[in-house]
Structure formats: structure tokens, C-alpha cells
Short mmCIF file of C-alpha atoms and ligand atoms in Angstrom, two decimals:
data_model
loop_
_atom_site.label_atom_id
_atom_site.label_comp_id
_atom_site.label_asym_id
_atom_site.label_seq_id
_atom_site.Cartn_x
_atom_site.Cartn_y
_atom_site.Cartn_z
CA MET A 1 21.80 -9.70 -1.49
CA GLU A 2 20.31 -6.58 -3.28
CA HIS A 3 18.52 -3.89 -1.29
CA THR A 4 16.16 -1.38 -2.68
CA LEU A 5 13.87 1.65 -1.24
CA VAL A 6 10.20 1.32 -1.47
CA ILE A 7 7.83 3.99 -0.29
CA VAL A 8 4.14 3.50 0.14
CA LYS A 9 3.03 6.84 -0.89
CA PRO A 10 0.58 9.22 0.92
CA ASP A 11 -2.34 8.22 -1.27
CA ALA A 12 -1.91 4.72 -0.21
CA VAL A 13 -1.38 5.41 3.34
CA ALA A 14 -4.77 7.31 3.47
CA ARG A 15 -6.63 4.65 1.67
CA GLY A 16 -5.57 1.93 4.26
CA LEU A 17 -3.26 0.27 1.81
CA ILE A 18 0.07 -0.05 3.80
CA GLY A 19 -0.56 -3.86 4.69
CA GLU A 20 -1.78 -4.86 1.22
CA ILE A 21 1.35 -3.35 -0.41
CA ILE A 22 3.82 -4.80 1.95
CA ARG A 23 2.03 -8.17 1.75
CA ARG A 24 2.38 -8.29 -2.12
CA PHE A 25 6.25 -7.88 -1.91
CA GLU A 26 6.66 -10.32 1.15
CA ALA A 27 4.37 -12.87 -0.77
CA GLU A 28 7.11 -12.53 -3.55
CA GLY A 29 9.86 -13.43 -1.11
CA LEU A 30 11.25 -10.00 -0.46
CA ALA A 31 12.03 -9.22 3.16
CA VAL A 32 11.46 -6.09 5.02
CA ARG A 33 14.74 -4.84 6.34
CA GLY A 34 13.85 -1.32 7.37
CA LEU A 35 10.59 0.48 7.99
CA LYS A 36 9.09 3.67 9.39
CA MET A 37 6.50 6.19 8.80
CA VAL A 38 7.45 9.88 7.93
CA TRP A 39 5.54 12.97 6.92
CA LEU A 40 7.97 14.90 4.50
CA ALA A 41 7.98 18.60 4.07
CA GLN A 42 7.78 19.79 0.48
CA LYS A 43 11.55 20.67 0.58
CA GLU A 44 12.29 17.09 1.66
CA ALA A 45 10.29 15.57 -1.06
CA GLU A 46 12.08 17.79 -3.60
CA GLY A 47 15.35 16.68 -2.50
CA PHE A 48 14.24 13.18 -2.73
CA TYR A 49 13.01 13.85 -6.42
CA ARG A 50 15.48 16.23 -7.26
CA VAL A 51 16.32 14.22 -10.48
CA HIS A 52 12.85 15.37 -11.64
CA ARG A 53 13.22 19.00 -10.73
CA GLN A 54 13.02 20.30 -14.45
CA GLN A 55 9.78 18.10 -15.14
CA PRO A 56 6.47 19.77 -15.27
CA PHE A 57 5.10 17.44 -12.72
CA PHE A 58 7.54 18.20 -10.12
CA ASP A 59 5.55 20.73 -8.13
CA SER A 60 2.56 18.62 -8.20
CA LEU A 61 4.32 15.56 -7.23
CA THR A 62 6.19 17.16 -4.36
CA ARG A 63 2.98 18.54 -3.14
CA PHE A 64 1.45 15.22 -3.32
CA MET A 65 4.34 13.48 -1.65
CA SER A 66 4.10 16.00 1.44
CA SER A 67 0.47 15.90 1.65
CA GLY A 68 0.40 13.15 4.36
CA PRO A 69 2.40 10.46 5.88
CA CYS A 70 4.34 8.02 3.75
CA VAL A 71 5.93 4.64 4.83
CA PRO A 72 9.61 4.26 3.35
CA MET A 73 11.17 0.72 3.76
CA VAL A 74 14.22 -1.25 2.61
CA LEU A 75 13.36 -4.34 0.85
CA GLU A 76 15.97 -7.14 0.47
CA GLY A 77 16.16 -10.21 -1.95
CA GLU A 78 17.95 -11.46 -5.05
CA GLY A 79 17.56 -8.90 -7.84
CA ALA A 80 15.28 -6.88 -5.45
CA ILE A 81 15.62 -3.70 -7.38
CA GLY A 82 14.24 -5.25 -10.66
CA ARG A 83 11.77 -7.57 -9.08
CA VAL A 84 10.19 -4.52 -7.17
CA ARG A 85 10.00 -2.67 -10.44
CA THR A 86 8.31 -5.49 -12.00
CA LEU A 87 5.63 -5.99 -9.19
CA MET A 88 4.85 -2.21 -9.09
CA GLY A 89 4.29 -2.14 -12.73
CA ALA A 90 4.45 0.90 -15.08
CA THR A 91 4.35 4.51 -13.74
CA ASP A 92 1.09 5.25 -15.34
CA PRO A 93 -1.41 2.54 -13.91
CA GLN A 94 -3.43 2.40 -17.15
CA LYS A 95 -0.23 1.26 -18.73
CA ALA A 96 0.90 -1.29 -15.97
CA ALA A 97 0.62 -4.89 -16.63
CA GLU A 98 -2.46 -6.73 -15.19
CA GLY A 99 -2.08 -7.88 -11.47
CA THR A 100 0.68 -5.40 -10.83
CA ILE A 101 0.32 -3.01 -7.80
CA ARG A 102 -0.18 0.02 -9.67
CA ARG A 103 -2.64 -1.63 -11.96
CA SER A 104 -4.59 -3.06 -9.16
CA LEU A 105 -4.40 -0.06 -6.84
CA ALA A 106 -3.38 3.41 -8.33
CA THR A 107 -5.90 6.04 -9.21
CA SER A 108 -3.45 8.16 -11.39
CA ILE A 109 -0.03 8.50 -12.86
CA GLU A 110 0.88 10.85 -9.96
CA ARG A 111 -0.92 8.99 -7.32
CA ASN A 112 0.34 5.56 -8.24
CA VAL A 113 0.65 4.30 -4.47
CA VAL A 114 4.27 3.10 -4.61
CA HIS A 115 7.92 4.01 -5.19
CA GLY A 116 10.75 1.79 -5.95
CA SER A 117 14.53 2.72 -6.87
CA ASP A 118 15.16 2.21 -10.48
CA SER A 119 18.87 1.21 -10.24
CA ALA A 120 21.70 0.06 -7.73
CA ALA A 121 22.95 3.92 -7.87
CA SER A 122 19.37 5.15 -7.06
CA ALA A 123 18.99 2.52 -4.28
CA ALA A 124 22.41 3.47 -2.95
CA ALA A 125 21.35 7.22 -2.78
CA GLU A 126 17.84 6.68 -1.73
CA ILE A 127 18.17 4.33 1.29
CA PRO A 128 20.29 6.76 3.17
CA TYR A 129 17.98 9.52 2.39
CA PHE A 130 15.55 7.88 4.83
CA PHE A 131 17.44 5.46 7.00
CA SER A 132 20.54 5.82 9.27
CA ARG A 133 22.71 2.99 10.30
CA LEU A 134 20.81 2.26 13.27
CA GLU A 135 17.62 1.92 11.50
CA THR A 136 18.52 -0.96 9.10
CA LEU A 137 19.99 -4.21 9.72
CA PRO A 138 23.83 -4.42 9.15
CA ALA A 139 23.57 -6.07 5.77
CA VAL A 140 21.67 -3.00 4.40
CA VAL A 141 24.38 -0.67 5.43
CA ALA A 142 27.10 -2.85 4.06
CA GLY A 143 25.45 -2.12 0.65
CA ASN A 144 24.32 -3.72 -2.56
CA SER A 145 27.94 -4.58 -3.47
CA SER A 146 28.76 -6.58 -0.34
CA SER A 147 28.92 -10.51 -0.76
CA THR A 148 26.65 -11.01 2.26
N1 UDP B 1 4.74 11.34 -12.16
C1 UDP B 1 3.77 12.16 -12.45
N2 UDP B 1 3.50 12.50 -13.79
C2 UDP B 1 4.33 11.92 -14.77
C3 UDP B 1 5.37 11.06 -14.51
C4 UDP B 1 5.73 10.85 -13.15
O1 UDP B 1 3.02 12.67 -11.65
O2 UDP B 1 4.06 12.34 -16.04
C5 UDP B 1 5.11 11.10 -10.77
C6 UDP B 1 4.70 9.64 -10.24
O3 UDP B 1 4.09 9.65 -8.84
C7 UDP B 1 5.92 8.83 -10.41
C8 UDP B 1 7.05 9.85 -9.87
O4 UDP B 1 6.48 11.08 -10.52
O5 UDP B 1 6.00 7.71 -9.62
C9 UDP B 1 8.47 9.61 -10.35
O6 UDP B 1 8.43 9.61 -11.76
P1 UDP B 1 9.41 8.23 -12.34
O7 UDP B 1 9.29 8.62 -13.90
O8 UDP B 1 10.48 8.17 -11.81
O9 UDP B 1 8.24 7.02 -12.18
P2 UDP B 1 8.63 5.83 -11.30
O10 UDP B 1 9.99 5.54 -11.12
O11 UDP B 1 7.90 6.12 -10.00
O12 UDP B 1 7.91 4.75 -12.01
MG1 MG B 2 11.68 6.87 -10.57
#
């Protein structure tokens, strides 16, 4: 089983879309295996998005991500990483396919309601950024390489 980190971003939490976003993933057979609400400090958002630190949108993105609470979660399923990316749609909601979460709900390329890990390596780094061993079920901690 594969695991991925999803975040319901602060714009979606503020708009009352937590349930709608989780519903869309669960409806596709992805299982929630870890879930919490946190309010990141800007430094913590910078740490999470450090791969983008050279990007022109970095300061605005990390201010946005620390502007209110967000809801990180671990989702589990066969091919979960790729399936979540498909269900989210392209980063820019105007370019996202019809029916995707971002196309349906997002308001801009920055305020695009949801994050999903883009690779197994990203998921392996991003899950422990938010979740300790005690906060996820045992199979998540065992990692994507396990045969469980
Ligand atoms: N982002 C932005 N402007 C851009 C590209 C990205 O504000 O031109 C934000 C957006 O919130 C995006 C996040 O930065 O989700 C991370 O960018 P990435 O390219 O990793 O997109 P994602 O993997 O989230 O689709
Ligand atoms: Mg990304």
C-alpha cells in the first residue's frame, strides 16, 4: 500500500471545504490513515516548501500557508500518490481538468485548496514533517516500501 501527504490548505479550511475535499478522496477509495489541524508559523511553511525557496512565489506562498489553520492528512491506497495528483488536478485551477478538486474549488494558482505529495521521495519526507509515529497507523510508519 502506498501513502501520501495531503493538506487541505488554509483557503479551503476558511471556506468550509474540509469535508468536501476529504469526501472526494474517500469516494475514490483512498483511506484516511492520519489527520490533524495545525496553524503553521511562516518558518514552518518555509521548511515544508523549502524546495521552492528560490521561486518568486515562495514568500507569498508561505505567508498564505501560515495565514490560518490547515488540515494535513495521510491517505493510503494502491498508487495513492499518483491518484491524489490526478484527483487534485493541475496547480493552476484554470489549467486543471474538468471535475478535479482544483478546477471545481480553487480560486487561484496560489490558493488552490489542496496539496498532495508529488513522488514517493516527497511523501517519505512530507509525512513525518507533520505526523509522528504515534499519530499514524503502524502501516504508514512502515513506509511505502513495505509489503503490507
Ligand atoms: N504556487 C504559486 N504560484 C506558482 C506555482 C505554485 O503560488 O506559480 C503555489 C501553489 O499553491 C502550489 C504550491 O505553490 O500548490 C507548490 O507549487 P508546486 O509547483 O509544487 O505545485 P503543486 O505540486 O502543489 O501542484
Ligand atoms: Mg508540489
